[in-house]
Amino acid sequence: MQFLLANPAWLWLLSLGLVPVLVHLFARSNPPKYAFSSTEFLRRILKKTARMRKPQDWLLLLLRTLAVLALLFVFLQPLLTGGGEALPGKKTTVYLIDRSASMACKEGASSRFDGACAKAVELMDSAGGDDANVVWIDAQPEAVFPQPGQNIAYLQDALKRGSGRAEQGAIAAALSLALGQLNLVEGARELVIISDFQASAWKEFQLQVPKDIKVVKVRVGDEDTGNLAVSELFATPSNPVVGQDVVMVCRLRNFSDTPRRTTLYLESGGGRQSRDVEVPAWGEAEANFSSHFASPGQVQLSASIGEDAFTGDNTRHALVQVRDTLKMVSLPAAKGSAREQAVEVLDRLAASLEWLDHSVVESGALPSSDSADFVFVHAWDGENTEALKALAAAGTSVFVHPAAGVTLTDCQSLLDVPVSSGSQPLAMDTKGSWKAGISRKSDANAKVFELFKTGEFGNPAAGSFKERLRLPSAWPETVTHLIDYNDDVPGLLAAPAANVIIWNLPLSNSLSSWSGQSSFVPFMGELLLNSRASQKGVSAEVLPGTPLSWAPGEGVTPDSVTLFDDANTAQPTETRMTATGAQLTSTGTAAPGVYQWKIGDGLAHVQVSNFPATESDLRLMDPAEVQGGEVVDSQQLLRRAALGDGIPLWPWFLCAAFLFLILESLVSMWKPKPAN
């Protein structure tokens, strides 16, 4: 057994035990009253009233001194321990250590992660020979040991060699792994969570831990750190054709209470552009760069800003798949009809636009979104509305030319706007000749009309039209009027959110002269390119902390493929056979950067991994706000670990102090009073 103090820093308080002794020695007593007639009595009085006198009430002095010392020992918190071993048995501790991306934030010379590992090493040193283990909080949580053990030296070495990960931490999965190990052991069990308690990650998390497992939360990181991050990078359209203008959108986030100004650099296809950007406090700023690409293939984009205190999110990557052609599919086309003539017009259009391929599906079955960029439904009868909407939602732009008998409800449903109660078929005007042009309700500055601003190409809907569906002129704000007839009957109605266009301009030569006008091909080219769904190219993006994989396809042997990282270092891979063929998977996990799959010296496929945007907000929260467990200062936890699970003695000292004070009062009452 050992007698130890939990608060040895307060040991100086024991010096206060001399106070009752000094008070007893130096206290001035009231002398008795004597009637005197000579100086003998004066000498007796002076002797008894001297400042310094010998103690006479030894029992009172002893009781008072013991009472004061007992109270002082209450503050020192003495414990009775078992000589380095926990009482009554050993304890198993699992250290849940955060190594997610925010832990790389530096405060001074070291990072939060370094501080967390250093604290864990100290705690293990102080805990003695108890069983322990370490579970990492990252994208795919893992434990150092399969189960807690006594090889503390190995755990400490793993902590010293550990490094942070640019990943989002899977807190729930890490907690489940730690509790799974603790549930398999007996005796005292403790879970120590060491984290920066980043607010964005922990705010909504609740610690659901069995009551017999003690939970201790230790925070590393002393203050919130301001940060400027590249939060998003994408191109629109995400898969342009050769020569098409592409807008590369870069967004910056400012996680601080002061405005920040920085220089943003964008690299694309070997070119480099820059722009100064002002980002408001706790706000976002967007910078757009324009470019076009001369050859098909994957083009890498990289946006970066100058270094700050947190460098992990200063760069972001994206991929643009530049295509040589876009595919349009027409369905169906009955021979000898106006629909067949319309298909022929689209064939001639594709011949005039080198980037457009046009084909016809005779069966009327809808193509897949992967096989068509545009679908043109001729003489739509109001059927397959949901299938068309699903195709548009998947990224294929849908053009629908309604036939006679279609109702307003059919058109409203396709455009995804509120449906009216009426279901009467819309009238078809077949006798007359109408002119059309840019709608007065349309935005003349829209990109689709940019080519026609100078007037060089004239009216984009020049010509006369002999047949049209009598659509109402009033539509909700979510529907855009592109082309209207002179009497405000809509000619082209677009629902950008739904990726659908109602086509009310006949294409056949027998019903219009539009396709023969010089403005027809330029307008159709602009319409097709600008009506494509603005999807962000994320198909080749891999989350940090997950493996990279690629299926090379037929004719490529897996042994001929090598994966390279940003530093052009080959990464180990393994081959798995799937139902669709061989699939290559990296044995390690992805970190932020660009990865290239090469066959020999040739580039076959590119993938990117980006810093998780949720980890850029470095604001911390009080661990007490995380439901469950006890918040303990690291120094206090070290003292606890050093003392073990000893028996606290301070309650006994508190009782002893009260007992001594009571005895002192009783003795004072029994003391005989001096005679007058």
XYZ file of C-alpha atoms in Angstrom:
676
model
C 0.000 0.000 0.000
C 1.094 3.540 -0.742
C -0.144 6.878 0.574
C -0.147 9.438 -2.258
C -1.415 12.964 -2.761
C -3.567 13.912 -5.770
C -2.671 17.605 -5.380
C 0.995 17.656 -4.336
C 1.351 21.198 -5.665
C -0.638 22.364 -2.637
C 1.714 20.726 -0.164
C 2.768 24.167 1.057
C -0.626 24.471 2.739
C 0.661 22.195 5.506
C 2.701 25.134 6.771
C -0.597 26.665 7.861
C -0.698 23.974 10.552
C 1.615 26.236 12.585
C -1.056 28.922 12.776
C -2.906 27.525 15.843
C 0.442 26.976 17.607
C 1.520 30.569 16.971
C -1.864 31.910 17.972
C -1.717 29.873 21.163
C 1.776 31.115 21.988
C 1.343 34.758 21.177
C -2.251 35.329 22.218
C -2.573 37.963 24.946
C -4.619 36.683 27.886
C -6.798 38.860 30.090
C -5.075 39.128 33.495
C -7.098 38.580 36.665
C -8.069 41.606 38.735
C -6.281 42.101 42.060
C -6.580 44.723 44.738
C -3.023 45.646 45.597
C -1.195 47.972 47.887
C 2.360 47.107 46.985
C 4.492 46.520 43.848
C 4.566 42.764 44.438
C 1.227 42.414 42.756
C 2.419 44.526 39.798
C 5.345 42.177 39.215
C 3.003 39.174 39.258
C 0.693 40.836 36.704
C 3.551 41.745 34.355
C 4.821 38.175 34.415
C 1.471 36.656 33.462
C 0.674 39.191 30.723
C 3.956 38.855 28.814
C 3.544 38.378 25.053
C 5.597 35.214 24.979
C 4.542 32.582 27.488
C 4.855 28.838 27.776
C 1.967 26.708 26.535
C -0.225 25.503 29.326
C -3.321 24.068 27.553
C -1.551 21.289 25.680
C -4.721 19.363 24.903
C -6.475 22.371 23.365
C -3.430 23.192 21.291
C -3.189 19.608 20.047
C -6.880 19.397 19.069
C -6.819 22.732 17.234
C -3.641 21.827 15.369
C -5.011 18.426 14.331
C -8.271 20.023 13.110
C -6.373 22.487 10.905
C -4.095 19.770 9.503
C -7.081 17.530 8.712
C -8.746 20.337 6.769
C -5.529 20.978 4.856
C -5.292 17.297 3.899
C -8.792 17.540 2.438
C -7.406 19.994 -0.152
C -4.397 17.753 -0.823
C -6.753 14.811 -1.638
C -4.708 11.884 -0.317
C -5.268 8.443 -1.831
C -4.392 4.954 -0.702
C -3.091 2.967 -3.670
C -1.913 -0.560 -4.233
C 1.700 0.177 -5.050
C 1.247 0.904 -8.780
C -1.635 -1.510 -9.397
C -5.248 -0.475 -9.591
C -7.490 -1.372 -6.706
C -8.998 -3.908 -6.663
C -7.934 -5.141 -10.176
C -6.455 -4.081 -13.491
C -8.138 -1.631 -15.832
C -8.478 -1.791 -19.629
C -8.203 1.530 -21.479
C -8.887 2.220 -25.146
C -7.578 5.532 -26.456
C -9.799 6.908 -29.231
C -7.473 9.341 -31.024
C -8.659 11.694 -33.734
C -6.435 11.882 -36.810
C -8.921 13.458 -39.210
C -7.925 16.363 -41.449
C -8.601 19.162 -38.940
C -6.038 17.648 -36.543
C -3.267 18.746 -38.935
C -3.886 22.352 -37.887
C -0.753 23.760 -36.278
C -0.763 25.775 -33.096
C 2.800 26.877 -32.664
C 5.454 24.447 -33.822
C 3.366 21.267 -33.592
C -0.010 20.143 -34.864
C -3.063 19.169 -32.874
C -2.433 15.560 -33.866
C 1.110 15.678 -32.491
C -0.267 17.037 -29.239
C -2.889 14.271 -29.044
C -0.274 11.537 -29.535
C 2.050 13.119 -26.958
C -0.745 13.208 -24.370
C -1.619 9.568 -25.058
C 2.030 8.527 -24.595
C 2.171 10.340 -21.227
C -1.055 8.727 -20.092
C 0.238 5.269 -20.965
C 3.446 5.939 -19.018
C 1.429 6.886 -15.963
C -1.082 4.050 -16.168
C 1.393 1.305 -15.276
C 0.870 -2.222 -16.616
C -2.827 -2.037 -17.465
C -4.105 -3.345 -20.809
C -4.559 -0.691 -23.497
C -5.155 -0.132 -27.185
C -5.401 2.726 -29.672
C -8.255 3.260 -32.137
C -7.806 5.907 -34.822
C -10.635 8.202 -35.904
C -10.353 8.631 -39.684
C -12.299 7.673 -42.808
C -11.845 3.956 -42.143
C -11.212 3.574 -38.387
C -8.740 0.918 -37.310
C -7.122 -0.323 -34.105
C -3.412 -0.883 -33.511
C -4.073 -4.248 -31.783
C -6.871 -6.710 -32.544
C -7.669 -6.483 -28.825
C -6.244 -4.544 -25.847
C -2.891 -5.811 -24.601
C 0.034 -5.009 -22.312
C 2.603 -4.166 -24.997
C 2.494 -0.483 -24.112
C 5.884 0.165 -25.703
C 4.553 -0.883 -29.109
C 1.500 1.375 -28.718
C 3.679 4.314 -27.781
C 5.917 3.668 -30.767
C 2.846 3.594 -33.016
C 1.758 6.933 -31.564
C 5.175 8.490 -32.141
C 5.277 7.221 -35.728
C 1.661 8.139 -36.473
C 0.667 10.893 -38.858
C -2.548 12.751 -39.526
C -4.789 11.981 -42.468
C -6.483 14.439 -44.839
C -9.749 12.596 -44.332
C -13.106 13.118 -42.722
C -13.348 11.175 -39.480
C -15.969 8.444 -39.164
C -16.614 9.070 -35.462
C -19.506 6.633 -35.075
C -17.565 3.789 -36.700
C -14.490 4.476 -34.554
C -16.590 4.531 -31.369
C -18.252 1.262 -32.361
C -14.838 -0.358 -32.901
C -13.553 0.842 -29.511
C -16.663 -0.284 -27.624
C -16.534 -3.641 -29.384
C -13.081 -4.230 -27.897
C -14.053 -3.042 -24.408
C -17.142 -5.244 -24.383
C -14.918 -8.326 -24.690
C -12.933 -7.675 -21.498
C -13.793 -7.827 -17.800
C -12.995 -5.540 -14.919
C -12.682 -1.773 -14.951
C -12.969 -0.294 -18.453
C -12.218 3.209 -19.647
C -12.539 5.020 -22.972
C -10.308 8.085 -23.395
C -11.240 10.316 -26.355
C -8.498 12.716 -27.462
C -9.622 15.114 -30.183
C -9.801 18.755 -31.150
C -13.602 18.371 -31.029
C -14.056 20.236 -34.286
C -17.527 21.763 -34.106
C -18.616 20.772 -37.618
C -17.818 17.104 -36.896
C -18.928 16.706 -33.270
C -21.838 19.120 -32.923
C -24.591 16.609 -33.639
C -22.790 13.549 -32.285
C -23.947 11.770 -29.132
C -21.820 9.360 -27.112
C -23.928 6.308 -26.457
C -21.737 4.222 -24.152
C -22.683 1.533 -21.587
C -22.836 2.904 -18.051
C -20.118 0.596 -16.747
C -17.559 2.029 -19.202
C -15.997 5.246 -17.968
C -15.673 7.880 -20.706
C -13.141 10.701 -20.471
C -12.883 13.498 -23.069
C -9.627 15.408 -23.513
C -9.434 18.290 -25.973
C -6.320 19.327 -27.849
C -6.169 22.727 -29.493
C -6.508 25.899 -27.491
C -8.254 28.259 -29.872
C -10.222 28.625 -33.091
C -8.013 29.069 -36.136
C -9.029 31.263 -39.072
C -8.790 29.537 -42.422
C -9.225 30.274 -46.128
C -10.067 27.262 -48.285
C -10.674 26.341 -51.917
C -14.030 24.673 -51.317
C -15.207 23.775 -54.818
C -13.969 23.483 -58.387
C -15.938 22.326 -61.394
C -16.466 23.040 -65.083
C -19.694 23.728 -66.895
C -20.439 21.886 -69.005
C -18.603 19.064 -67.295
C -18.034 17.178 -70.571
C -17.684 19.819 -73.310
C -16.915 19.182 -76.940
C -13.712 20.239 -78.637
C -13.651 24.000 -79.176
C -16.652 24.717 -76.924
C -16.333 27.551 -74.433
C -16.047 26.149 -70.919
C -16.566 28.069 -67.677
C -14.450 26.788 -64.790
C -16.033 27.765 -61.490
C -13.899 28.063 -58.365
C -15.344 28.851 -54.947
C -13.448 30.047 -51.882
C -14.646 29.955 -48.263
C -13.450 32.229 -45.487
C -13.690 30.640 -42.036
C -12.709 33.722 -40.048
C -14.239 36.964 -38.788
C -12.088 39.198 -41.008
C -12.267 39.657 -44.807
C -9.461 37.948 -46.688
C -7.860 38.851 -50.003
C -5.863 36.286 -51.929
C -4.633 35.402 -55.398
C -6.338 32.430 -56.999
C -4.436 30.390 -59.579
C -6.079 28.040 -62.064
C -4.165 25.530 -64.174
C -5.971 23.794 -67.027
C -4.628 21.890 -70.008
C -1.138 23.313 -69.570
C -2.345 26.917 -69.249
C -2.328 29.072 -66.131
C -4.628 31.939 -65.159
C -4.811 34.019 -61.988
C -7.185 36.430 -60.341
C -7.315 38.421 -57.105
C -10.324 37.479 -54.994
C -11.843 39.226 -51.979
C -13.645 36.828 -49.616
C -15.933 38.348 -46.955
C -15.784 37.301 -43.310
C -17.512 33.947 -42.807
C -18.513 34.133 -46.447
C -17.919 32.705 -49.888
C -16.574 34.137 -53.123
C -16.728 32.718 -56.637
C -14.298 33.238 -59.495
C -15.007 32.084 -63.054
C -12.379 31.333 -65.694
C -13.180 30.753 -69.380
C -11.313 28.487 -71.735
C -11.751 25.905 -74.476
C -9.889 22.740 -75.360
C -8.469 21.769 -78.736
C -8.414 17.978 -78.374
C -10.590 15.317 -76.734
C -9.650 13.475 -73.547
C -9.411 14.087 -69.820
C -8.160 17.531 -68.838
C -6.922 18.200 -65.319
C -7.949 21.373 -63.506
C -6.160 22.623 -60.393
C -7.116 25.679 -58.346
C -4.814 26.934 -55.599
C -4.258 29.885 -53.288
C -1.264 31.095 -51.292
C -0.275 29.201 -48.169
C -1.843 30.007 -44.818
C -1.774 28.416 -41.362
C -3.715 25.410 -42.656
C -2.380 24.285 -46.027
C -4.348 21.092 -46.608
C -7.305 22.780 -48.309
C -5.383 25.373 -50.345
C -5.532 23.267 -53.522
C -8.396 21.532 -55.269
C -8.507 19.342 -58.374
C -11.133 18.493 -60.965
C -11.363 16.643 -64.273
C -13.041 17.707 -67.488
C -13.879 15.042 -70.047
C -13.531 16.784 -73.413
C -15.464 14.972 -76.100
C -15.121 15.025 -79.854
C -18.866 14.498 -80.512
C -22.255 14.770 -78.815
C -25.045 12.328 -79.581
C -28.637 13.173 -80.515
C -31.289 10.475 -80.811
C -34.656 10.988 -82.581
C -37.724 8.815 -81.889
C -39.875 7.670 -83.557
C -39.971 8.666 -87.231
C -42.812 7.418 -89.424
C -41.966 7.337 -93.100
C -43.781 9.615 -95.488
C -44.747 12.079 -92.800
C -43.669 15.452 -91.476
C -41.771 13.587 -88.764
C -39.550 11.945 -91.349
C -38.815 15.342 -92.877
C -37.944 16.686 -89.416
C -35.501 13.817 -88.935
C -33.889 14.635 -92.277
C -33.461 18.242 -91.148
C -31.662 17.024 -88.014
C -29.469 14.772 -90.173
C -28.414 17.793 -92.233
C -27.838 19.766 -89.039
C -25.509 17.029 -87.719
C -23.627 17.085 -91.021
C -23.115 20.837 -90.593
C -21.944 20.555 -86.969
C -18.863 18.370 -86.801
C -19.372 17.696 -83.100
C -22.940 16.348 -83.457
C -23.946 12.764 -84.271
C -27.603 12.055 -85.047
C -29.326 8.686 -85.049
C -32.897 7.388 -85.120
C -34.576 4.805 -82.868
C -37.425 3.286 -84.878
C -38.868 1.233 -82.027
C -39.736 4.254 -79.915
C -37.877 2.875 -76.873
C -36.040 5.516 -74.907
C -32.237 5.330 -75.010
C -30.154 5.295 -71.835
C -28.660 8.495 -70.487
C -25.184 7.113 -71.215
C -25.922 6.676 -74.930
C -27.538 10.045 -75.698
C -26.821 13.663 -74.832
C -30.033 14.834 -76.510
C -33.312 13.044 -77.193
C -35.772 14.578 -79.668
C -39.301 13.164 -79.378
C -41.235 13.863 -82.583
C -45.045 14.055 -82.447
C -45.221 13.384 -78.721
C -48.602 11.963 -77.733
C -48.331 12.637 -74.000
C -47.108 9.140 -73.116
C -44.003 8.099 -71.159
C -43.956 11.358 -69.200
C -42.266 9.887 -66.128
C -39.708 7.988 -68.222
C -38.816 11.185 -70.089
C -38.467 13.112 -66.830
C -36.222 10.389 -65.411
C -34.071 10.512 -68.550
C -33.763 14.294 -68.208
C -32.919 13.983 -64.512
C -30.102 11.590 -65.442
C -28.471 14.314 -67.568
C -29.918 13.876 -71.062
C -31.528 17.002 -72.507
C -35.046 16.175 -73.727
C -36.759 18.038 -76.606
C -40.445 17.229 -77.051
C -42.530 18.293 -80.083
C -46.177 17.747 -79.016
C -48.667 16.307 -81.471
C -52.379 17.034 -81.805
C -54.358 15.696 -78.858
C -51.809 16.563 -76.197
C -53.316 18.295 -73.175
C -52.009 21.259 -71.211
C -51.747 18.944 -68.198
C -49.334 16.705 -70.149
C -47.085 19.665 -70.975
C -47.189 21.045 -67.433
C -46.310 17.688 -65.953
C -43.365 17.280 -68.321
C -42.035 20.733 -67.407
C -42.482 19.897 -63.725
C -44.748 22.872 -62.936
C -48.093 22.940 -61.076
C -50.711 21.047 -63.074
C -54.033 22.732 -63.898
C -57.350 20.981 -63.487
C -58.281 21.100 -67.171
C -57.476 18.117 -69.385
C -58.925 19.158 -72.720
C -56.696 18.560 -75.788
C -54.879 21.654 -77.016
C -55.957 22.952 -80.394
C -53.623 22.581 -83.370
C -53.464 25.588 -85.728
C -52.956 24.311 -89.263
C -54.216 27.185 -91.412
C -52.056 30.255 -91.469
C -48.498 31.476 -91.573
C -46.787 32.796 -88.479
C -43.535 34.562 -87.721
C -41.420 33.958 -84.631
C -38.433 35.502 -82.882
C -36.708 35.998 -79.550
C -39.429 36.210 -76.936
C -40.169 39.513 -75.267
C -40.383 37.504 -72.047
C -36.960 35.979 -72.603
C -33.636 37.332 -71.432
C -32.047 38.761 -74.571
C -28.664 38.548 -72.810
C -28.982 34.802 -72.281
C -25.971 32.851 -73.481
C -27.990 31.051 -76.142
C -28.592 34.420 -77.864
C -25.094 35.828 -77.379
C -24.158 35.038 -80.987
C -27.090 37.137 -82.233
C -26.404 40.318 -80.260
C -24.527 42.004 -83.089
C -27.291 41.267 -85.617
C -24.833 39.521 -87.943
C -26.874 36.315 -87.948
C -30.276 38.008 -87.927
C -33.347 36.490 -86.345
C -32.600 33.056 -84.838
C -36.132 31.894 -85.757
C -36.348 33.495 -89.176
C -38.822 32.052 -91.673
C -42.528 31.232 -91.683
C -44.368 28.484 -89.839
C -47.583 26.838 -91.029
C -48.471 24.618 -88.061
C -48.322 25.023 -84.308
C -49.927 23.901 -81.086
C -51.973 26.617 -79.453
C -50.121 26.758 -76.130
C -51.117 29.376 -73.542
C -48.826 32.395 -73.357
C -48.698 32.555 -69.519
C -46.393 30.108 -67.713
C -44.792 29.992 -64.244
C -41.507 31.802 -63.678
C -39.608 28.511 -63.637
C -40.382 28.114 -67.346
C -38.267 30.210 -69.734
C -39.639 31.612 -73.019
C -36.886 31.303 -75.631
C -38.782 31.777 -78.909
C -42.338 33.091 -79.209
C -44.612 33.684 -82.166
C -45.548 37.263 -82.930
C -48.892 36.780 -81.168
C -47.131 35.513 -78.005
C -47.916 31.837 -78.527
C -44.807 30.044 -77.212
C -42.499 28.489 -79.786
C -39.787 27.122 -77.441
C -40.428 26.714 -73.711
C -37.521 25.605 -71.529
C -37.549 24.296 -67.976
C -33.829 24.426 -67.052
C -34.398 22.751 -63.700
C -36.196 19.852 -65.400
C -33.796 19.778 -68.396
C -36.768 19.682 -70.793
C -37.773 21.885 -73.771
C -41.272 21.970 -75.271
C -40.710 22.349 -79.031
C -43.528 24.137 -80.878
C -41.620 25.097 -84.054
C -42.087 22.608 -86.941
C -38.823 21.470 -88.544
C -40.151 19.819 -91.703
C -39.763 21.724 -94.965
C -43.455 21.300 -95.750
C -44.495 23.103 -92.582
C -41.814 25.793 -92.233
C -39.003 27.552 -94.069
C -36.941 27.881 -90.909
C -34.349 25.181 -91.642
C -33.409 26.915 -94.886
C -32.473 30.198 -93.211
C -28.828 31.130 -92.584
C -29.500 31.590 -88.866
C -30.835 28.053 -88.367
C -27.549 26.131 -87.946
C -25.865 28.729 -85.656
C -28.933 28.954 -83.440
C -29.370 25.174 -83.188
C -25.684 24.796 -82.309
C -25.960 27.387 -79.544
C -29.238 25.916 -78.311
C -27.850 22.384 -78.088
C -24.619 23.392 -76.371
C -26.334 25.672 -73.862
C -29.237 23.365 -73.070
C -27.042 20.586 -71.746
C -27.386 19.735 -68.091
C -24.790 21.579 -65.989
C -23.423 18.624 -64.095
C -20.232 18.752 -62.081
C -17.620 16.291 -63.204
C -17.203 14.215 -60.057
C -17.393 10.711 -61.551
C -13.602 10.341 -61.382
C -13.290 11.812 -57.868
C -12.298 9.521 -55.013
C -12.922 10.330 -51.366
C -9.750 10.589 -49.255
C -9.232 7.487 -47.184
C -10.834 5.116 -49.712
C -9.095 2.881 -52.278
C -8.785 3.840 -55.932
C -10.184 1.448 -58.513
C -10.446 1.214 -62.290
C -11.704 -1.381 -64.750
C -9.354 -1.322 -67.768
C -11.784 -3.156 -70.055
C -11.269 -5.880 -72.596
C -7.971 -6.215 -74.396
C -5.937 -4.767 -71.520
C -4.037 -7.106 -69.228
C -4.005 -5.969 -65.598
C -0.261 -6.594 -65.350
C 0.377 -3.878 -67.950
C -1.362 -1.170 -65.863
C 0.438 0.885 -63.207
C -1.023 3.430 -60.802
C 1.024 6.602 -60.125
C 0.416 9.283 -57.503
C 1.123 13.031 -57.547
C 4.839 12.463 -57.044
C 4.916 9.996 -59.976
C 5.506 7.127 -57.542
C 4.049 3.746 -58.443
C 1.373 2.537 -56.036
C 0.699 -1.157 -55.319
C -2.548 -2.559 -56.703
C -4.403 -5.835 -56.730
C -6.683 -7.397 -59.346
C -10.210 -8.527 -58.625
C -12.487 -10.335 -61.042
C -16.015 -8.973 -61.277
C -19.036 -9.804 -63.409
C -17.932 -7.156 -65.922
C -14.273 -8.177 -66.014
C -11.042 -7.391 -64.208
C -10.932 -4.479 -61.761
C -7.742 -2.938 -60.408
C -7.822 -1.626 -56.836
C -5.105 0.125 -54.869
C -3.991 -1.633 -51.698
C -3.587 1.737 -49.980
C -6.042 4.606 -49.668
C -6.210 7.886 -51.524
C -4.804 11.149 -50.206
C -5.650 14.510 -51.835
C -3.990 14.703 -55.239
C -4.108 13.476 -58.843
C -3.673 9.781 -59.692
C -2.871 8.386 -63.120
C -3.456 4.887 -64.451
C -0.900 4.219 -67.169
C -0.419 1.454 -69.677
C 3.274 1.550 -70.404
C 4.048 5.224 -70.981
C 0.541 6.022 -72.170
C -2.065 7.681 -69.952
C -5.213 5.547 -69.729
C -7.271 7.054 -66.914
C -7.068 9.860 -64.343
C -8.675 10.149 -60.912
C -8.554 12.949 -58.361
C -8.974 13.063 -54.606
C -9.782 16.319 -52.827
C -9.510 17.569 -49.277
C -12.878 17.060 -47.511
C -14.580 20.455 -47.465
C -16.236 19.764 -44.084
C -12.810 19.702 -42.404
C -11.900 23.269 -43.379
C -13.894 24.918 -40.596
C -11.411 24.805 -37.707
C -13.693 26.163 -35.016
C -13.669 24.072 -31.848
C -16.416 23.250 -29.395
C -16.468 22.567 -25.680
C -16.308 18.769 -25.194
C -18.920 19.182 -22.462
C -21.436 19.925 -25.233
C -20.931 16.402 -26.581
C -23.474 14.356 -24.697
C -21.953 11.684 -22.464
C -18.671 11.229 -20.627
C -16.589 13.477 -18.428
C -14.395 16.358 -19.595
C -10.980 16.209 -17.941
C -7.977 18.454 -18.306
C -4.996 16.503 -19.609
C -2.871 17.334 -16.549
C -5.632 16.196 -14.250
C -5.949 12.983 -16.227
C -2.199 12.419 -15.953
C -2.413 12.759 -12.192
C -5.254 10.267 -12.105
C -3.309 7.823 -14.230
C -0.216 8.207 -12.061
C -2.204 7.559 -8.880
C -4.157 4.665 -10.280
C -7.636 3.861 -9.002
C -6.704 4.488 -5.371
C -9.061 4.828 -2.397
C -9.710 8.566 -1.731
C -9.064 9.453 1.927
C -10.172 13.098 1.923
C -13.709 12.322 3.219
C -12.129 10.694 6.291
C -9.922 13.715 6.916
C -12.941 15.989 6.639
C -14.781 13.952 9.271
C -11.688 13.970 11.484
C -11.492 17.793 11.279
C -15.067 18.124 12.504
C -14.399 15.603 15.281
C -11.325 17.515 16.499
C -13.274 20.795 16.501
C -16.068 19.230 18.547
C -13.579 17.810 21.055
C -11.833 21.188 21.258
C -15.145 22.838 22.155
C -15.865 20.252 24.841
C -12.400 20.633 26.370
C -12.792 24.435 26.387
C -16.084 24.063 28.269
C -14.495 21.763 30.854
C -11.519 24.032 31.531
C -11.855 25.557 35.053
C -12.118 29.304 35.178
C -9.513 31.154 37.290
C -10.680 32.567 40.591
C -11.057 36.307 40.897
